Structures are given as C-alpha cells and as structure tokens.
C-alpha cells in the first residue's frame, strides 16, 4: 500500500526536474516506479488522504485499488505547463474510459474525490475524519484471503494487460521525449511556471 | 524498520505500507524517486511482503 504524510497525497514530480537538461533522468526514475509496480503480482493499493496531482495522481491511479478521503482531489494539470502525463496516458483509458481519460490527460482537468469515485478512478470513498480507520478496516478485510489465490486471481484479471500497459507507457514516453520536447511550448510552459507567470503559447 | 530518508516502511501481516514522508505536498524530486525505486526493488525481494 502506498500512503502519504501531510496535507497532500502528492503534488507530483518537482517541476524544476522537467527542464531540458534533467527531463531524461526524471522520466527514467519516475517511470521506474511504475515499471516496478507493474512487475508485482501483489495487490497495490493507494491510500489517498489529500490532493493527488500530476505524478501524484499517476501514482494513485496506477495502483490496483484506490482508497480516497472525501477531501482528496485528483488531477493531471501537466498540459497547463506545456507537457503531458505519460503514465496517466497509458493507464487511464482502461481505468476511467477514453472520454474521461482525455479530459484528465489532454485537457488538464482536476476532479473531486466524489467525481473520481463516480467514474471508477477511486474504488472506495471514505469520510476524511474516519479515513485512517476505514483504510485499516479495508486492509484487515482482505488480510484473511489466501495470498497465492489473490495473486493468481490478479494474474488472471490482467491477462495481456500488463505487457500492453508497459508498451503503451513506452510509446507515450517516446512521444514525450522525442516529440513534445521539440516543442517551443513545452519549454515555455515549464519556464513560465518557474518564473511564476502565465505561459505565452506559440502553438509550435 | 526504516532505512529510508523519504519514506516510512512498515511490513505487517503480509502487507507492506510505504508512506511518503515529505509533507506537506510530497513533491517527488530526483533523490526521492531514486529511493522509491530502491525501496520497491527491496520489496520484490522481501518474502515478508510477497503475496505467497
């Protein structure tokens, strides 16, 4: 299970690591997390107590089960700073359907935990003031299951999907590094964010 | 059991709980992500948290 201390689950990857000189290393390390998560047959669970934005949202929605506080929110604001989230692009169409995936990934939407629950991004929605107890109860409820049975049931549920997810991630990564990074707007978006100003898109 | 700078790790009864510990926002920078990778590698090799 992946959880977090603090107000937010995660506000994502440091924007200053998205600059041209650092982006290759950043993508390798960030996507390394997901390649490792994809390799396990254990059930992966995200306990999202606050905002999950950008890479934080990708981390949550890559997990098999998402438990969320009703105070949480989910969003992929990357396009607002001239980039896009490759992991979300790879996984969200399966999780929430293509239309909602496009809204989140391509249009930079942020949604409430209630809406995330409605569209299937969140499995279980818990009141904020009972969140830790409810998460503990959920974990207890599955702890009694046979681990190899659970593992095989996950394998069966995901037949073909794991390899496809990794292939989709690789393709999305390629678009990000080889094509997106050629765009003036990608560098303008990151620069504008770091300089705390509005980006001026040249649409090129 | 906590050898990590950016995470708390608890393994109890077959469940590994990895808690990001960079409040308030848990922003992931390069050192944190490197440690995340190392931590996940350790979990894959740790029978206590494996599903069988």
XYZ file of C-alpha atoms in Angstrom:
256
model
C 0.000 0.000 0.000
C 1.230 3.482 -0.820
C 0.189 6.246 1.579
C 1.412 9.724 2.463
C 2.030 12.012 5.420
C 0.855 15.605 5.164
C -1.843 17.681 3.558
C -1.425 16.274 0.045
C -1.002 12.681 -1.116
C 1.484 14.069 -3.632
C 1.661 17.215 -5.718
C 3.678 15.248 -8.266
C 7.163 15.499 -9.678
C 9.201 18.630 -8.987
C 8.570 20.946 -11.956
C 12.217 22.032 -11.889
C 13.145 18.447 -12.856
C 11.208 18.864 -16.145
C 13.769 21.203 -17.766
C 15.522 20.012 -20.927
C 18.759 19.045 -19.157
C 17.014 16.978 -16.462
C 13.964 15.521 -18.180
C 15.633 12.277 -19.381
C 16.801 11.315 -15.872
C 13.490 12.395 -14.383
C 11.436 10.227 -16.757
C 13.727 7.239 -16.191
C 13.423 7.449 -12.399
C 9.743 8.363 -12.326
C 8.712 5.664 -14.773
C 10.984 3.204 -12.939
C 8.470 3.368 -10.091
C 5.669 2.232 -12.417
C 7.721 -0.469 -14.145
C 8.379 -1.918 -10.693
C 4.726 -1.625 -9.610
C 3.675 -3.321 -12.848
C 6.011 -6.224 -12.116
C 4.362 -7.322 -8.880
C 1.524 -9.790 -8.542
C 0.735 -8.384 -5.106
C -2.331 -6.133 -4.981
C -1.196 -2.499 -4.996
C -3.318 -0.048 -3.024
C -3.134 3.751 -2.847
C -4.478 5.437 0.313
C -5.138 8.980 -0.873
C -5.788 11.314 2.057
C -5.384 14.610 0.166
C -4.677 16.064 -3.260
C -3.145 13.706 -5.824
C -1.957 15.882 -8.654
C 0.276 15.274 -11.659
C 2.692 12.463 -10.840
C 0.825 12.001 -7.561
C -2.383 11.261 -9.470
C -0.492 8.898 -11.778
C 0.925 7.063 -8.756
C -2.547 6.675 -7.247
C -4.342 5.570 -10.385
C -1.627 3.085 -11.352
C -2.422 1.143 -8.184
C -4.965 -1.680 -8.440
C -7.167 -0.229 -5.712
C -7.571 3.442 -4.815
C -8.954 4.324 -1.374
C -9.686 8.037 -1.037
C -10.729 10.552 1.560
C -13.706 12.674 0.534
C -11.345 15.656 0.889
C -8.972 14.313 -1.772
C -8.856 15.541 -5.333
C -7.351 14.104 -8.478
C -5.912 15.932 -11.440
C -3.398 15.968 -14.255
C -2.559 19.656 -14.664
C 0.526 18.951 -16.835
C -0.887 20.474 -20.036
C -1.222 23.788 -18.200
C 2.586 23.860 -18.017
C 3.114 22.639 -21.586
C 3.677 18.922 -21.024
C 1.534 15.799 -20.547
C 1.495 12.828 -18.148
C 2.707 9.661 -19.955
C 1.752 7.216 -17.179
C -1.785 8.610 -16.991
C -1.995 8.463 -20.793
C -1.023 4.779 -20.655
C -3.317 3.664 -17.834
C -6.332 5.984 -17.553
C -8.292 4.912 -20.660
C -8.601 1.458 -19.068
C -9.422 2.823 -15.665
C -11.995 5.512 -16.470
C -12.767 5.128 -20.196
C -11.405 7.175 -23.066
C -13.571 10.278 -22.700
C -12.694 10.926 -19.063
C -9.052 9.996 -19.754
C -8.889 12.644 -22.479
C -10.395 15.251 -20.125
C -7.802 14.490 -17.463
C -4.717 13.882 -19.624
C -5.255 16.181 -22.611
C -7.380 18.928 -21.094
C -5.754 19.068 -17.666
C -8.892 18.505 -15.599
C -8.863 18.259 -11.801
C -11.796 16.439 -10.208
C -13.137 15.909 -6.693
C -12.797 12.584 -4.911
C -16.571 12.150 -5.277
C -16.342 12.551 -9.067
C -13.267 10.290 -9.155
C -15.306 7.671 -7.275
C -18.215 8.071 -9.687
C -16.030 7.437 -12.765
C -14.222 4.464 -11.248
C -10.848 6.042 -10.584
C -11.487 5.651 -6.848
C -12.631 2.242 -5.544
C -13.719 3.291 -2.049
C -14.554 6.769 -0.791
C -14.246 7.358 2.967
C -15.130 10.390 5.145
C -11.962 12.392 5.885
C -12.352 12.219 9.668
C -12.576 8.402 9.589
C -10.084 7.856 6.775
C -7.278 6.083 8.656
C -9.684 3.761 10.483
C -11.551 2.905 7.289
C -8.304 2.181 5.430
C -7.150 -0.056 8.298
C -10.510 -1.872 8.245
C -10.269 -2.360 4.468
C -6.769 -3.828 4.798
C -7.957 -6.106 7.622
C -10.854 -7.270 5.463
C -8.505 -8.540 2.740
C -5.745 -9.823 5.026
C -7.671 -13.045 5.660
C -7.528 -14.098 1.992
C -5.072 -16.664 0.666
C -2.137 -14.744 -0.813
C -1.378 -17.121 -3.715
C -5.073 -17.257 -4.629
C -5.258 -13.442 -4.664
C -2.049 -13.304 -6.720
C -3.362 -15.761 -9.315
C -6.718 -14.008 -9.479
C -4.875 -10.759 -10.246
C -2.772 -12.523 -12.901
C -5.948 -13.865 -14.497
C -7.716 -10.498 -14.338
C -4.763 -8.795 -16.006
C -4.012 -11.299 -18.767
C -2.477 -9.335 -21.621
C -2.889 -6.008 -19.848
C 0.471 -5.767 -18.094
C 2.521 -6.115 -21.277
C 0.141 -3.762 -23.049
C 0.448 -1.182 -20.245
C 4.251 -1.273 -20.468
C 4.103 -0.994 -24.260
C 1.715 1.957 -24.005
C 3.991 3.607 -21.433
C 6.990 3.166 -23.721
C 5.105 4.721 -26.643
C 3.869 7.629 -24.519
C 7.423 8.160 -23.254
C 8.682 8.257 -26.832
C 6.149 10.933 -27.772
C 7.132 12.903 -24.649
C 10.908 12.763 -25.120
C 11.196 12.736 -28.929
C 8.296 14.949 -29.987
C 6.983 17.002 -27.068
C 10.473 18.107 -26.075
C 10.910 19.523 -29.604
C 8.043 21.941 -28.995
C 8.726 25.506 -28.013
C 5.515 25.458 -25.958
C 6.792 22.633 -23.718
C 9.808 24.698 -22.681
C 7.745 27.895 -22.475
C 5.216 26.207 -20.157
C 7.860 24.953 -17.732
C 9.759 28.277 -17.837
C 6.567 30.263 -17.214
C 5.700 28.080 -14.214
C 9.139 28.524 -12.705
C 9.044 32.266 -13.355
C 5.519 32.435 -11.844
C 3.959 33.982 -14.957
C 1.313 32.915 -17.478
C 2.674 30.959 -20.446
C 2.583 32.545 -23.888
C 1.826 29.690 -26.266
C 3.201 29.897 -29.789
C 1.337 26.671 -30.710
C 4.562 25.257 -32.042
C 12.275 -0.989 10.053
C 13.065 2.299 8.429
C 16.237 2.815 6.474
C 14.787 5.401 4.154
C 15.073 9.157 4.057
C 11.843 9.967 2.234
C 9.592 7.073 3.251
C 8.341 5.161 6.222
C 8.104 1.448 5.535
C 6.005 -0.922 7.590
C 5.553 -4.594 6.803
C 2.884 -6.292 8.894
C 0.981 -9.491 8.196
C 1.839 -9.676 4.515
C 1.030 -6.029 3.827
C 3.821 -3.564 3.068
C 2.855 0.053 3.692
C 5.070 2.629 2.016
C 4.329 6.099 3.373
C 5.733 9.105 1.535
C 7.147 11.420 4.164
C 7.831 14.791 2.593
C 4.910 16.784 3.954
C 3.002 18.872 3.253
C 2.986 18.198 -0.509
C 5.136 15.082 -1.009
C 6.689 16.540 -4.143
C 8.786 13.889 -5.885
C 12.276 15.067 -6.794
C 15.103 13.017 -8.282
C 16.608 11.760 -4.970
C 13.153 10.790 -3.669
C 12.308 8.903 -6.871
C 15.672 7.124 -6.809
C 14.914 5.980 -3.266
C 11.390 4.926 -4.289
C 12.912 2.651 -6.962
C 15.368 1.146 -4.454
C 12.596 0.618 -1.911
C 10.362 -1.162 -4.454
C 13.299 -3.355 -5.543
C 13.744 -4.329 -1.884
C 10.069 -5.215 -1.512
C 10.098 -7.516 -4.522
C 12.952 -9.462 -2.905
C 11.424 -9.444 0.584
C 9.406 -12.572 1.216
C 7.559 -10.979 4.167
C 5.674 -8.687 1.822
C 5.275 -11.087 -1.071
C 1.858 -12.445 -1.836
C 2.902 -16.049 -1.254
